[in-house]
mmCIF file with all atom_site columns, C-alpha atoms and ligand atoms in Angstrom:
data_model
loop_
_atom_site.group_PDB
_atom_site.id
_atom_site.type_symbol
_atom_site.label_atom_id
_atom_site.label_alt_id
_atom_site.label_comp_id
_atom_site.label_asym_id
_atom_site.label_entity_id
_atom_site.label_seq_id
_atom_site.pdbx_PDB_ins_code
_atom_site.Cartn_x
_atom_site.Cartn_y
_atom_site.Cartn_z
_atom_site.occupancy
_atom_site.B_iso_or_equiv
_atom_site.pdbx_formal_charge
_atom_site.auth_seq_id
_atom_site.auth_comp_id
_atom_site.auth_asym_id
_atom_site.auth_atom_id
_atom_site.pdbx_PDB_model_num
ATOM   1   C  CA  . MET A 1 1   ? 82.968 123.405 160.462 1.00 83.00 ? 283 MET A CA  1
ATOM   2   C  CA  . PRO A 1 2   ? 83.486 119.695 159.827 1.00 91.00 ? 284 PRO A CA  1
ATOM   3   C  CA  . ALA A 1 3   ? 82.260 117.324 162.515 1.00 97.00 ? 285 ALA A CA  1
ATOM   4   C  CA  . LEU A 1 4   ? 84.666 115.816 165.003 1.00 98.00 ? 286 LEU A CA  1
ATOM   5   C  CA  . ILE A 1 5   ? 85.157 112.159 164.065 1.00 98.00 ? 287 ILE A CA  1
ATOM   6   C  CA  . ALA A 1 6   ? 85.511 109.591 166.839 1.00 99.00 ? 288 ALA A CA  1
ATOM   7   C  CA  . PRO A 1 7   ? 86.305 106.063 165.603 1.00 99.00 ? 289 PRO A CA  1
ATOM   8   C  CA  . SER A 1 8   ? 84.857 103.445 167.950 1.00 98.00 ? 290 SER A CA  1
ATOM   9   C  CA  . MET A 1 9   ? 87.639 101.132 169.101 1.00 98.00 ? 291 MET A CA  1
ATOM   10  C  CA  . LEU A 1 10  ? 85.021 98.436  169.750 1.00 98.00 ? 292 LEU A CA  1
ATOM   11  C  CA  . SER A 1 11  ? 85.359 97.607  166.061 1.00 98.00 ? 293 SER A CA  1
ATOM   12  C  CA  . ALA A 1 12  ? 89.176 97.642  166.058 1.00 98.00 ? 294 ALA A CA  1
ATOM   13  C  CA  . ASP A 1 13  ? 91.216 94.450  165.721 1.00 98.00 ? 295 ASP A CA  1
ATOM   14  C  CA  . PHE A 1 14  ? 92.098 93.628  169.349 1.00 97.00 ? 296 PHE A CA  1
ATOM   15  C  CA  . GLY A 1 15  ? 94.969 91.465  168.166 1.00 97.00 ? 297 GLY A CA  1
ATOM   16  C  CA  . ASN A 1 16  ? 96.451 94.542  166.508 1.00 98.00 ? 298 ASN A CA  1
ATOM   17  C  CA  . LEU A 1 17  ? 95.447 97.234  168.941 1.00 98.00 ? 299 LEU A CA  1
ATOM   18  C  CA  . GLU A 1 18  ? 98.688 99.204  168.688 1.00 98.00 ? 300 GLU A CA  1
ATOM   19  C  CA  . ARG A 1 19  ? 98.413 99.219  164.885 1.00 98.00 ? 301 ARG A CA  1
ATOM   20  C  CA  . ASP A 1 20  ? 94.773 100.355 164.945 1.00 98.00 ? 302 ASP A CA  1
ATOM   21  C  CA  . THR A 1 21  ? 95.476 102.991 167.605 1.00 98.00 ? 303 THR A CA  1
ATOM   22  C  CA  . ASN A 1 22  ? 98.283 104.376 165.448 1.00 98.00 ? 304 ASN A CA  1
ATOM   23  C  CA  . MET A 1 23  ? 96.000 104.328 162.418 1.00 98.00 ? 305 MET A CA  1
ATOM   24  C  CA  . VAL A 1 24  ? 93.663 106.682 164.317 1.00 99.00 ? 306 VAL A CA  1
ATOM   25  C  CA  . ASN A 1 25  ? 96.640 108.791 165.499 1.00 99.00 ? 307 ASN A CA  1
ATOM   26  C  CA  . ASN A 1 26  ? 97.780 109.276 161.915 1.00 98.00 ? 308 ASN A CA  1
ATOM   27  C  CA  . SER A 1 27  ? 94.312 109.885 160.467 1.00 98.00 ? 309 SER A CA  1
ATOM   28  C  CA  . ALA A 1 28  ? 91.981 112.903 160.286 1.00 98.00 ? 310 ALA A CA  1
ATOM   29  C  CA  . ALA A 1 29  ? 90.089 111.560 163.341 1.00 98.00 ? 311 ALA A CA  1
ATOM   30  C  CA  . ASP A 1 30  ? 89.710 113.803 166.369 1.00 98.00 ? 312 ASP A CA  1
ATOM   31  C  CA  . TRP A 1 31  ? 88.962 111.470 169.280 1.00 99.00 ? 313 TRP A CA  1
ATOM   32  C  CA  . PHE A 1 32  ? 89.070 107.808 170.243 1.00 99.00 ? 314 PHE A CA  1
ATOM   33  C  CA  . HIS A 1 33  ? 85.605 106.508 171.199 1.00 99.00 ? 315 HIS A CA  1
ATOM   34  C  CA  . ILE A 1 34  ? 85.875 103.862 173.918 1.00 98.00 ? 316 ILE A CA  1
ATOM   35  C  CA  . ASP A 1 35  ? 82.833 101.653 174.577 1.00 98.00 ? 317 ASP A CA  1
ATOM   36  C  CA  . ILE A 1 36  ? 82.682 100.092 178.029 1.00 98.00 ? 318 ILE A CA  1
ATOM   37  C  CA  . MET A 1 37  ? 79.916 97.468  178.420 1.00 98.00 ? 319 MET A CA  1
ATOM   38  C  CA  . ASP A 1 38  ? 79.205 95.531  181.592 1.00 98.00 ? 320 ASP A CA  1
ATOM   39  C  CA  . GLY A 1 39  ? 76.815 92.802  180.444 1.00 98.00 ? 321 GLY A CA  1
ATOM   40  C  CA  . VAL A 1 40  ? 74.164 94.206  182.821 1.00 98.00 ? 322 VAL A CA  1
ATOM   41  C  CA  . PHE A 1 41  ? 73.165 97.619  181.475 1.00 98.00 ? 323 PHE A CA  1
ATOM   42  C  CA  . VAL A 1 42  ? 73.591 96.239  177.948 1.00 98.00 ? 324 VAL A CA  1
ATOM   43  C  CA  . PRO A 1 43  ? 73.470 92.619  176.727 1.00 98.00 ? 325 PRO A CA  1
ATOM   44  C  CA  . ASN A 1 44  ? 77.162 92.505  175.862 1.00 98.00 ? 326 ASN A CA  1
ATOM   45  C  CA  . ILE A 1 45  ? 80.572 92.772  177.537 1.00 98.00 ? 327 ILE A CA  1
ATOM   46  C  CA  . SER A 1 46  ? 83.266 94.733  175.714 1.00 98.00 ? 328 SER A CA  1
ATOM   47  C  CA  . PHE A 1 47  ? 86.517 95.323  177.599 1.00 98.00 ? 329 PHE A CA  1
ATOM   48  C  CA  . GLY A 1 48  ? 87.843 96.896  180.772 1.00 97.00 ? 330 GLY A CA  1
ATOM   49  C  CA  . PHE A 1 49  ? 90.879 98.682  182.155 1.00 97.00 ? 331 PHE A CA  1
ATOM   50  C  CA  . PRO A 1 50  ? 93.746 96.537  180.798 1.00 97.00 ? 332 PRO A CA  1
ATOM   51  C  CA  . VAL A 1 51  ? 92.581 97.039  177.212 1.00 97.00 ? 333 VAL A CA  1
ATOM   52  C  CA  . LEU A 1 52  ? 91.782 100.705 177.796 1.00 98.00 ? 334 LEU A CA  1
ATOM   53  C  CA  . LYS A 1 53  ? 95.279 101.221 179.199 1.00 97.00 ? 335 LYS A CA  1
ATOM   54  C  CA  . SER A 1 54  ? 96.810 99.531  176.143 1.00 97.00 ? 336 SER A CA  1
ATOM   55  C  CA  . ILE A 1 55  ? 94.962 101.978 173.902 1.00 98.00 ? 337 ILE A CA  1
ATOM   56  C  CA  . GLN A 1 56  ? 95.866 104.929 176.144 1.00 98.00 ? 338 GLN A CA  1
ATOM   57  C  CA  . LYS A 1 57  ? 99.544 104.011 176.048 1.00 98.00 ? 339 LYS A CA  1
ATOM   58  C  CA  . HIS A 1 58  ? 99.686 104.711 172.304 1.00 98.00 ? 340 HIS A CA  1
ATOM   59  C  CA  . ALA A 1 59  ? 96.813 107.181 171.812 1.00 98.00 ? 341 ALA A CA  1
ATOM   60  C  CA  . GLN A 1 60  ? 97.761 110.722 170.860 1.00 98.00 ? 342 GLN A CA  1
ATOM   61  C  CA  . LYS A 1 61  ? 94.204 112.065 170.740 1.00 98.00 ? 343 LYS A CA  1
ATOM   62  C  CA  . PRO A 1 62  ? 91.543 112.512 173.457 1.00 98.00 ? 344 PRO A CA  1
ATOM   63  C  CA  . LEU A 1 63  ? 89.775 109.433 174.827 1.00 98.00 ? 345 LEU A CA  1
ATOM   64  C  CA  . ASP A 1 64  ? 85.984 109.735 174.722 1.00 99.00 ? 346 ASP A CA  1
ATOM   65  C  CA  . VAL A 1 65  ? 84.747 107.078 177.138 1.00 99.00 ? 347 VAL A CA  1
ATOM   66  C  CA  . HIS A 1 66  ? 81.152 105.844 176.810 1.00 99.00 ? 348 HIS A CA  1
ATOM   67  C  CA  . LEU A 1 67  ? 80.078 103.943 179.924 1.00 99.00 ? 349 LEU A CA  1
ATOM   68  C  CA  . MET A 1 68  ? 77.296 101.449 179.239 1.00 99.00 ? 350 MET A CA  1
ATOM   69  C  CA  . ILE A 1 69  ? 77.385 100.227 182.821 1.00 98.00 ? 351 ILE A CA  1
ATOM   70  C  CA  . VAL A 1 70  ? 75.199 100.321 185.915 1.00 98.00 ? 352 VAL A CA  1
ATOM   71  C  CA  . ASN A 1 71  ? 76.461 102.273 188.933 1.00 98.00 ? 353 ASN A CA  1
ATOM   72  C  CA  . PRO A 1 72  ? 78.965 104.284 186.881 1.00 98.00 ? 354 PRO A CA  1
ATOM   73  C  CA  . ASP A 1 73  ? 79.821 106.548 189.839 1.00 98.00 ? 355 ASP A CA  1
ATOM   74  C  CA  . GLN A 1 74  ? 82.000 103.923 191.453 1.00 98.00 ? 356 GLN A CA  1
ATOM   75  C  CA  . TYR A 1 75  ? 84.324 103.785 188.418 1.00 98.00 ? 357 TYR A CA  1
ATOM   76  C  CA  . LEU A 1 76  ? 84.572 107.462 187.432 1.00 98.00 ? 358 LEU A CA  1
ATOM   77  C  CA  . LYS A 1 77  ? 87.909 108.040 189.134 1.00 98.00 ? 359 LYS A CA  1
ATOM   78  C  CA  . SER A 1 78  ? 89.396 104.898 187.584 1.00 98.00 ? 360 SER A CA  1
ATOM   79  C  CA  . PHE A 1 79  ? 88.400 106.070 184.098 1.00 98.00 ? 361 PHE A CA  1
ATOM   80  C  CA  . ALA A 1 80  ? 89.802 109.537 184.768 1.00 98.00 ? 362 ALA A CA  1
ATOM   81  C  CA  . ASP A 1 81  ? 93.046 107.921 185.964 1.00 98.00 ? 363 ASP A CA  1
ATOM   82  C  CA  . ALA A 1 82  ? 93.061 105.792 182.794 1.00 97.00 ? 364 ALA A CA  1
ATOM   83  C  CA  . GLY A 1 83  ? 93.218 109.000 180.749 1.00 97.00 ? 365 GLY A CA  1
ATOM   84  C  CA  . ALA A 1 84  ? 89.602 109.797 179.801 1.00 98.00 ? 366 ALA A CA  1
ATOM   85  C  CA  . ALA A 1 85  ? 89.089 113.311 178.425 1.00 98.00 ? 367 ALA A CA  1
ATOM   86  C  CA  . VAL A 1 86  ? 85.307 112.851 178.240 1.00 99.00 ? 368 VAL A CA  1
ATOM   87  C  CA  . ILE A 1 87  ? 83.223 110.419 180.288 1.00 99.00 ? 369 ILE A CA  1
ATOM   88  C  CA  . SER A 1 88  ? 79.612 109.811 179.280 1.00 99.00 ? 370 SER A CA  1
ATOM   89  C  CA  . VAL A 1 89  ? 77.256 108.068 181.680 1.00 99.00 ? 371 VAL A CA  1
ATOM   90  C  CA  . HIS A 1 90  ? 73.850 106.814 180.598 1.00 99.00 ? 372 HIS A CA  1
ATOM   91  C  CA  . TYR A 1 91  ? 70.786 108.796 181.637 1.00 98.00 ? 373 TYR A CA  1
ATOM   92  C  CA  . GLU A 1 92  ? 69.028 105.469 182.172 1.00 98.00 ? 374 GLU A CA  1
ATOM   93  C  CA  . ALA A 1 93  ? 71.758 104.198 184.527 1.00 98.00 ? 375 ALA A CA  1
ATOM   94  C  CA  . CYS A 1 94  ? 71.917 107.235 186.829 1.00 98.00 ? 376 CYS A CA  1
ATOM   95  C  CA  . THR A 1 95  ? 69.441 107.783 189.639 1.00 97.00 ? 377 THR A CA  1
ATOM   96  C  CA  . HIS A 1 96  ? 71.238 110.989 190.600 1.00 98.00 ? 378 HIS A CA  1
ATOM   97  C  CA  . LEU A 1 97  ? 72.410 112.278 187.239 1.00 98.00 ? 379 LEU A CA  1
ATOM   98  C  CA  . HIS A 1 98  ? 73.256 115.769 188.469 1.00 98.00 ? 380 HIS A CA  1
ATOM   99  C  CA  . ARG A 1 99  ? 75.500 114.312 191.149 1.00 98.00 ? 381 ARG A CA  1
ATOM   100 C  CA  . SER A 1 100 ? 77.245 112.055 188.602 1.00 98.00 ? 382 SER A CA  1
ATOM   101 C  CA  . LEU A 1 101 ? 77.906 115.033 186.326 1.00 98.00 ? 383 LEU A CA  1
ATOM   102 C  CA  . GLN A 1 102 ? 79.441 117.028 189.169 1.00 98.00 ? 384 GLN A CA  1
ATOM   103 C  CA  . ALA A 1 103 ? 81.572 114.028 190.134 1.00 98.00 ? 385 ALA A CA  1
ATOM   104 C  CA  . ILE A 1 104 ? 82.952 113.778 186.580 1.00 99.00 ? 386 ILE A CA  1
ATOM   105 C  CA  . LYS A 1 105 ? 83.744 117.502 186.467 1.00 98.00 ? 387 LYS A CA  1
ATOM   106 C  CA  . ALA A 1 106 ? 85.469 117.338 189.845 1.00 98.00 ? 388 ALA A CA  1
ATOM   107 C  CA  . LEU A 1 107 ? 87.914 114.918 188.196 1.00 98.00 ? 389 LEU A CA  1
ATOM   108 C  CA  . ASN A 1 108 ? 88.720 117.554 185.564 1.00 98.00 ? 390 ASN A CA  1
ATOM   109 C  CA  . VAL A 1 109 ? 87.053 115.502 182.853 1.00 98.00 ? 391 VAL A CA  1
ATOM   110 C  CA  . LYS A 1 110 ? 84.322 116.660 180.430 1.00 98.00 ? 392 LYS A CA  1
ATOM   111 C  CA  . ALA A 1 111 ? 80.920 115.381 181.543 1.00 99.00 ? 393 ALA A CA  1
ATOM   112 C  CA  . GLY A 1 112 ? 78.743 113.583 179.007 1.00 99.00 ? 394 GLY A CA  1
ATOM   113 C  CA  . VAL A 1 113 ? 75.293 112.012 179.113 1.00 99.00 ? 395 VAL A CA  1
ATOM   114 C  CA  . ALA A 1 114 ? 74.307 109.250 176.698 1.00 99.00 ? 396 ALA A CA  1
ATOM   115 C  CA  . ILE A 1 115 ? 70.624 108.648 176.031 1.00 98.00 ? 397 ILE A CA  1
ATOM   116 C  CA  . ASN A 1 116 ? 68.958 105.549 174.641 1.00 98.00 ? 398 ASN A CA  1
ATOM   117 C  CA  . PRO A 1 117 ? 66.735 105.762 171.547 1.00 98.00 ? 399 PRO A CA  1
ATOM   118 C  CA  . HIS A 1 118 ? 63.549 105.719 173.663 1.00 98.00 ? 400 HIS A CA  1
ATOM   119 C  CA  . THR A 1 119 ? 64.635 108.501 176.020 1.00 98.00 ? 401 THR A CA  1
ATOM   120 C  CA  . ASN A 1 120 ? 63.110 111.893 175.331 1.00 98.00 ? 402 ASN A CA  1
ATOM   121 C  CA  . ILE A 1 121 ? 65.425 114.903 175.034 1.00 98.00 ? 403 ILE A CA  1
ATOM   122 C  CA  . SER A 1 122 ? 63.148 116.961 177.315 1.00 98.00 ? 404 SER A CA  1
ATOM   123 C  CA  . LEU A 1 123 ? 64.329 114.870 180.286 1.00 98.00 ? 405 LEU A CA  1
ATOM   124 C  CA  . LEU A 1 124 ? 67.677 116.672 180.018 1.00 98.00 ? 406 LEU A CA  1
ATOM   125 C  CA  . SER A 1 125 ? 66.251 120.189 180.113 1.00 98.00 ? 407 SER A CA  1
ATOM   126 C  CA  . ASP A 1 126 ? 66.992 120.836 183.806 1.00 98.00 ? 408 ASP A CA  1
ATOM   127 C  CA  . VAL A 1 127 ? 70.617 119.737 183.557 1.00 98.00 ? 409 VAL A CA  1
ATOM   128 C  CA  . ILE A 1 128 ? 71.560 120.835 180.043 1.00 98.00 ? 410 ILE A CA  1
ATOM   129 C  CA  . LYS A 1 129 ? 73.849 123.605 181.320 1.00 98.00 ? 411 LYS A CA  1
ATOM   130 C  CA  . ASP A 1 130 ? 75.755 121.026 183.373 1.00 98.00 ? 412 ASP A CA  1
ATOM   131 C  CA  . ILE A 1 131 ? 76.400 118.729 180.403 1.00 98.00 ? 413 ILE A CA  1
ATOM   132 C  CA  . ASP A 1 132 ? 79.472 119.149 178.189 1.00 98.00 ? 414 ASP A CA  1
ATOM   133 C  CA  . LEU A 1 133 ? 78.332 116.521 175.671 1.00 99.00 ? 415 LEU A CA  1
ATOM   134 C  CA  . VAL A 1 134 ? 75.108 114.657 174.957 1.00 99.00 ? 416 VAL A CA  1
ATOM   135 C  CA  . CYS A 1 135 ? 75.638 111.335 173.198 1.00 99.00 ? 417 CYS A CA  1
ATOM   136 C  CA  . ILE A 1 136 ? 72.440 110.517 171.305 1.00 99.00 ? 418 ILE A CA  1
ATOM   137 C  CA  . MET A 1 137 ? 72.294 106.775 170.753 1.00 99.00 ? 419 MET A CA  1
ATOM   138 C  CA  . SER A 1 138 ? 71.164 106.162 167.196 1.00 99.00 ? 420 SER A CA  1
ATOM   139 C  CA  . VAL A 1 139 ? 71.043 102.386 167.823 1.00 98.00 ? 421 VAL A CA  1
ATOM   140 C  CA  . ASN A 1 140 ? 70.203 100.436 170.962 1.00 98.00 ? 422 ASN A CA  1
ATOM   141 C  CA  . PRO A 1 141 ? 73.513 100.278 172.828 1.00 98.00 ? 423 PRO A CA  1
ATOM   142 C  CA  . GLY A 1 142 ? 75.402 97.017  173.081 1.00 98.00 ? 424 GLY A CA  1
ATOM   143 C  CA  . PHE A 1 143 ? 76.785 96.189  169.661 1.00 98.00 ? 425 PHE A CA  1
ATOM   144 C  CA  . GLY A 1 144 ? 78.621 97.748  166.753 1.00 97.00 ? 426 GLY A CA  1
ATOM   145 C  CA  . GLY A 1 145 ? 77.402 97.456  163.187 1.00 97.00 ? 427 GLY A CA  1
ATOM   146 C  CA  . GLN A 1 146 ? 73.669 98.010  163.804 1.00 98.00 ? 428 GLN A CA  1
ATOM   147 C  CA  . LYS A 1 147 ? 71.181 99.879  161.634 1.00 98.00 ? 429 LYS A CA  1
ATOM   148 C  CA  . PHE A 1 148 ? 70.779 103.627 162.181 1.00 98.00 ? 430 PHE A CA  1
ATOM   149 C  CA  . ILE A 1 149 ? 67.425 104.690 163.701 1.00 98.00 ? 431 ILE A CA  1
ATOM   150 C  CA  . GLU A 1 150 ? 65.874 107.428 161.529 1.00 98.00 ? 432 GLU A CA  1
ATOM   151 C  CA  . GLN A 1 151 ? 64.097 109.171 164.429 1.00 98.00 ? 433 GLN A CA  1
ATOM   152 C  CA  . THR A 1 152 ? 67.554 110.374 165.477 1.00 98.00 ? 434 THR A CA  1
ATOM   153 C  CA  . TYR A 1 153 ? 67.487 113.384 163.122 1.00 98.00 ? 435 TYR A CA  1
ATOM   154 C  CA  . ALA A 1 154 ? 64.444 114.848 164.905 1.00 98.00 ? 436 ALA A CA  1
ATOM   155 C  CA  . LYS A 1 155 ? 66.088 114.285 168.295 1.00 98.00 ? 437 LYS A CA  1
ATOM   156 C  CA  . VAL A 1 156 ? 69.218 116.127 167.184 1.00 98.00 ? 438 VAL A CA  1
ATOM   157 C  CA  . GLU A 1 157 ? 67.127 119.124 166.154 1.00 98.00 ? 439 GLU A CA  1
ATOM   158 C  CA  . VAL A 1 158 ? 65.215 119.182 169.442 1.00 98.00 ? 440 VAL A CA  1
ATOM   159 C  CA  . LEU A 1 159 ? 68.456 118.939 171.413 1.00 98.00 ? 441 LEU A CA  1
ATOM   160 C  CA  . LYS A 1 160 ? 70.093 121.679 169.339 1.00 98.00 ? 442 LYS A CA  1
ATOM   161 C  CA  . ASN A 1 161 ? 67.166 124.001 170.141 1.00 98.00 ? 443 ASN A CA  1
ATOM   162 C  CA  . LEU A 1 162 ? 67.375 123.166 173.840 1.00 98.00 ? 444 LEU A CA  1
ATOM   163 C  CA  . ILE A 1 163 ? 71.085 124.010 173.844 1.00 98.00 ? 445 ILE A CA  1
ATOM   164 C  CA  . ILE A 1 164 ? 70.531 127.318 172.034 1.00 98.00 ? 446 ILE A CA  1
ATOM   165 C  CA  . GLN A 1 165 ? 67.596 128.315 174.281 1.00 98.00 ? 447 GLN A CA  1
ATOM   166 C  CA  . ASN A 1 166 ? 69.770 127.761 177.347 1.00 98.00 ? 448 ASN A CA  1
ATOM   167 C  CA  . ASN A 1 167 ? 72.878 129.455 175.964 1.00 98.00 ? 449 ASN A CA  1
ATOM   168 C  CA  . ALA A 1 168 ? 74.674 126.196 176.677 1.00 98.00 ? 450 ALA A CA  1
ATOM   169 C  CA  . THR A 1 169 ? 77.895 125.032 175.021 1.00 98.00 ? 451 THR A CA  1
ATOM   170 C  CA  . THR A 1 170 ? 76.986 121.335 175.028 1.00 98.00 ? 452 THR A CA  1
ATOM   171 C  CA  . LEU A 1 171 ? 78.309 119.264 172.119 1.00 98.00 ? 453 LEU A CA  1
ATOM   172 C  CA  . ILE A 1 172 ? 75.992 116.826 170.333 1.00 99.00 ? 454 ILE A CA  1
ATOM   173 C  CA  . GLU A 1 173 ? 77.483 113.410 169.589 1.00 99.00 ? 455 GLU A CA  1
ATOM   174 C  CA  . ILE A 1 174 ? 75.812 110.700 167.504 1.00 99.00 ? 456 ILE A CA  1
ATOM   175 C  CA  . ASP A 1 175 ? 76.612 107.075 168.254 1.00 99.00 ? 457 ASP A CA  1
ATOM   176 C  CA  . GLY A 1 176 ? 75.523 104.077 166.208 1.00 98.00 ? 458 GLY A CA  1
ATOM   177 C  CA  . GLY A 1 177 ? 75.096 103.317 162.536 1.00 98.00 ? 459 GLY A CA  1
ATOM   178 C  CA  . VAL A 1 178 ? 76.803 106.491 161.334 1.00 98.00 ? 460 VAL A CA  1
ATOM   179 C  CA  . ASP A 1 179 ? 77.847 106.095 157.694 1.00 98.00 ? 461 ASP A CA  1
ATOM   180 C  CA  . PHE A 1 180 ? 78.627 108.031 154.523 1.00 98.00 ? 462 PHE A CA  1
ATOM   181 C  CA  . ASN A 1 181 ? 74.900 108.412 153.772 1.00 98.00 ? 463 ASN A CA  1
ATOM   182 C  CA  . ASN A 1 182 ? 73.666 109.922 157.034 1.00 98.00 ? 464 ASN A CA  1
ATOM   183 C  CA  . ALA A 1 183 ? 76.721 111.888 158.240 1.00 98.00 ? 465 ALA A CA  1
ATOM   184 C  CA  . ARG A 1 184 ? 75.972 115.111 156.352 1.00 98.00 ? 466 ARG A CA  1
ATOM   185 C  CA  . LYS A 1 185 ? 72.303 115.231 157.369 1.00 98.00 ? 467 LYS A CA  1
ATOM   186 C  CA  . LEU A 1 186 ? 73.239 114.662 161.029 1.00 98.00 ? 468 LEU A CA  1
ATOM   187 C  CA  . VAL A 1 187 ? 75.603 117.629 160.952 1.00 98.00 ? 469 VAL A CA  1
ATOM   188 C  CA  . ASP A 1 188 ? 72.995 119.760 159.196 1.00 98.00 ? 470 ASP A CA  1
ATOM   189 C  CA  . CYS A 1 189 ? 70.584 118.920 162.052 1.00 98.00 ? 471 CYS A CA  1
ATOM   190 C  CA  . GLY A 1 190 ? 73.168 120.079 164.613 1.00 98.00 ? 472 GLY A CA  1
ATOM   191 C  CA  . ALA A 1 191 ? 75.544 117.205 165.361 1.00 98.00 ? 473 ALA A CA  1
ATOM   192 C  CA  . ASP A 1 192 ? 79.105 118.121 166.391 1.00 98.00 ? 474 ASP A CA  1
ATOM   193 C  CA  . VAL A 1 193 ? 80.716 114.713 166.918 1.00 98.00 ? 475 VAL A CA  1
ATOM   194 C  CA  . LEU A 1 194 ? 80.173 111.522 164.919 1.00 98.00 ? 476 LEU A CA  1
ATOM   195 C  CA  . VAL A 1 195 ? 81.151 108.130 166.320 1.00 99.00 ? 477 VAL A CA  1
ATOM   196 C  CA  . ALA A 1 196 ? 81.891 105.512 163.680 1.00 98.00 ? 478 ALA A CA  1
ATOM   197 C  CA  . GLY A 1 197 ? 82.844 101.900 164.252 1.00 98.00 ? 479 GLY A CA  1
ATOM   198 C  CA  . ASN A 1 198 ? 81.847 99.687  161.366 1.00 98.00 ? 480 ASN A CA  1
ATOM   199 C  CA  . THR A 1 199 ? 82.097 102.489 158.793 1.00 98.00 ? 481 THR A CA  1
ATOM   200 C  CA  . VAL A 1 200 ? 85.769 102.980 159.725 1.00 98.00 ? 482 VAL A CA  1
ATOM   201 C  CA  . PHE A 1 201 ? 87.052 99.547  160.713 1.00 98.00 ? 483 PHE A CA  1
ATOM   202 C  CA  . GLY A 1 202 ? 84.845 97.638  158.271 1.00 98.00 ? 484 GLY A CA  1
ATOM   203 C  CA  . HIS A 1 203 ? 86.309 99.655  155.401 1.00 98.00 ? 485 HIS A CA  1
ATOM   204 C  CA  . SER A 1 204 ? 89.134 98.277  153.264 1.00 98.00 ? 486 SER A CA  1
ATOM   205 C  CA  . ASN A 1 205 ? 91.029 101.521 154.014 1.00 98.00 ? 487 ASN A CA  1
ATOM   206 C  CA  . PRO A 1 206 ? 90.062 102.840 157.487 1.00 98.00 ? 488 PRO A CA  1
ATOM   207 C  CA  . THR A 1 207 ? 92.193 105.983 157.162 1.00 98.00 ? 489 THR A CA  1
ATOM   208 C  CA  . GLU A 1 208 ? 90.422 106.835 153.920 1.00 98.00 ? 490 GLU A CA  1
ATOM   209 C  CA  . ALA A 1 209 ? 87.020 106.185 155.533 1.00 98.00 ? 491 ALA A CA  1
ATOM   210 C  CA  . ILE A 1 210 ? 87.842 108.729 158.266 1.00 98.00 ? 492 ILE A CA  1
ATOM   211 C  CA  . THR A 1 211 ? 88.970 111.294 155.661 1.00 98.00 ? 493 THR A CA  1
ATOM   212 C  CA  . GLN A 1 212 ? 85.712 110.720 153.774 1.00 98.00 ? 494 GLN A CA  1
ATOM   213 C  CA  . LEU A 1 213 ? 83.545 111.189 156.876 1.00 98.00 ? 495 LEU A CA  1
ATOM   214 C  CA  . LYS A 1 214 ? 85.449 114.373 157.642 1.00 98.00 ? 496 LYS A CA  1
ATOM   215 C  CA  . SER A 1 215 ? 85.031 115.820 154.158 1.00 97.00 ? 497 SER A CA  1
ATOM   216 C  CA  . ILE A 1 216 ? 81.350 114.826 153.871 1.00 97.00 ? 498 ILE A CA  1
ATOM   217 C  CA  . THR A 1 217 ? 80.642 116.871 156.998 1.00 97.00 ? 499 THR A CA  1
ATOM   218 C  CA  . ALA A 1 218 ? 82.808 119.884 156.097 1.00 94.00 ? 500 ALA A CA  1
HETATM 219 C  C1  . DX5 B 2 .   ? 77.106 100.795 170.551 1.00 95.07 ? 738 DX5 B C1  1
HETATM 220 C  C2  . DX5 B 2 .   ? 78.356 101.594 170.807 1.00 95.07 ? 738 DX5 B C2  1
HETATM 221 C  C3  . DX5 B 2 .   ? 78.844 102.293 169.607 1.00 95.07 ? 738 DX5 B C3  1
HETATM 222 C  C4  . DX5 B 2 .   ? 79.273 101.381 168.509 1.00 95.07 ? 738 DX5 B C4  1
HETATM 223 C  C5  . DX5 B 2 .   ? 79.214 102.121 167.215 1.00 95.07 ? 738 DX5 B C5  1
HETATM 224 O  O1  . DX5 B 2 .   ? 76.617 100.309 171.734 1.00 95.07 ? 738 DX5 B O1  1
HETATM 225 O  O2  . DX5 B 2 .   ? 78.117 102.586 171.795 1.00 95.07 ? 738 DX5 B O2  1
HETATM 226 O  O3  . DX5 B 2 .   ? 79.878 103.214 169.925 1.00 95.07 ? 738 DX5 B O3  1
HETATM 227 O  O4  . DX5 B 2 .   ? 80.564 100.857 168.687 1.00 95.07 ? 738 DX5 B O4  1
HETATM 228 O  O5  . DX5 B 2 .   ? 79.499 101.239 166.185 1.00 95.07 ? 738 DX5 B O5  1
HETATM 229 P  P1  . DX5 B 2 .   ? 78.878 101.400 164.730 1.00 95.07 ? 738 DX5 B P1  1
HETATM 230 O  O6  . DX5 B 2 .   ? 79.402 102.703 164.200 1.00 95.07 ? 738 DX5 B O6  1
HETATM 231 O  O7  . DX5 B 2 .   ? 79.408 100.218 164.014 1.00 95.07 ? 738 DX5 B O7  1
HETATM 232 O  O8  . DX5 B 2 .   ? 77.389 101.418 164.870 1.00 95.07 ? 738 DX5 B O8  1
HETATM 233 ZN ZN1 . ZN  B 3 .   ? 79.586 104.260 172.059 1.00 95.07 ? 739 ZN  B ZN1 1
#
């Protein structure tokens, strides 16, 4: 099965958000990846609810919201109300991760956990059955267009084994530095969803870039 492709709107042209949202609508992409950064958890600020709502107004595919923020619990309902289909909180930002996951599910939204490059997969073993999606960060979160960290392949394999051992249905998403060279290997290691910002929006033909990512992983 080809991977699900989730273009990261962080790399879209914010002056032409309707155009870029429609590009994704009319492409082979599966989800919109929405990066929310607070300038505290990560050293960058992206955008908040007004921009998210502008995307949501035109989006015809699920919104995959990646919260790079401290205290995510206080905003979960707002992101659900803004149309999120998946909300991922960071392992490193949640003191009570299990509680956060239950809170997301209570909103009828898929519950995701994103983990930084230094965070070991084994730390998820006691909650894996409660997680709908693990977002493995393959760069340090905060910016688009960074270099892919090679250690990611091994992490994907370890996570895949953990999911199988637990009879879980968790999806594996890869976020950061995904390109035409590493996409196939990531899927072969067990990835289900590939986020791509620069590879899509930095391409002269973003629609074609999405088609290529899709066919490379098929
Ligand atoms: C990084 C974000 C990513 C980023 C991916 O902090 O979470 O989603 O936008 O962009 P690329 O694909 O350019 O690395
Ligand atoms: Zn992201």
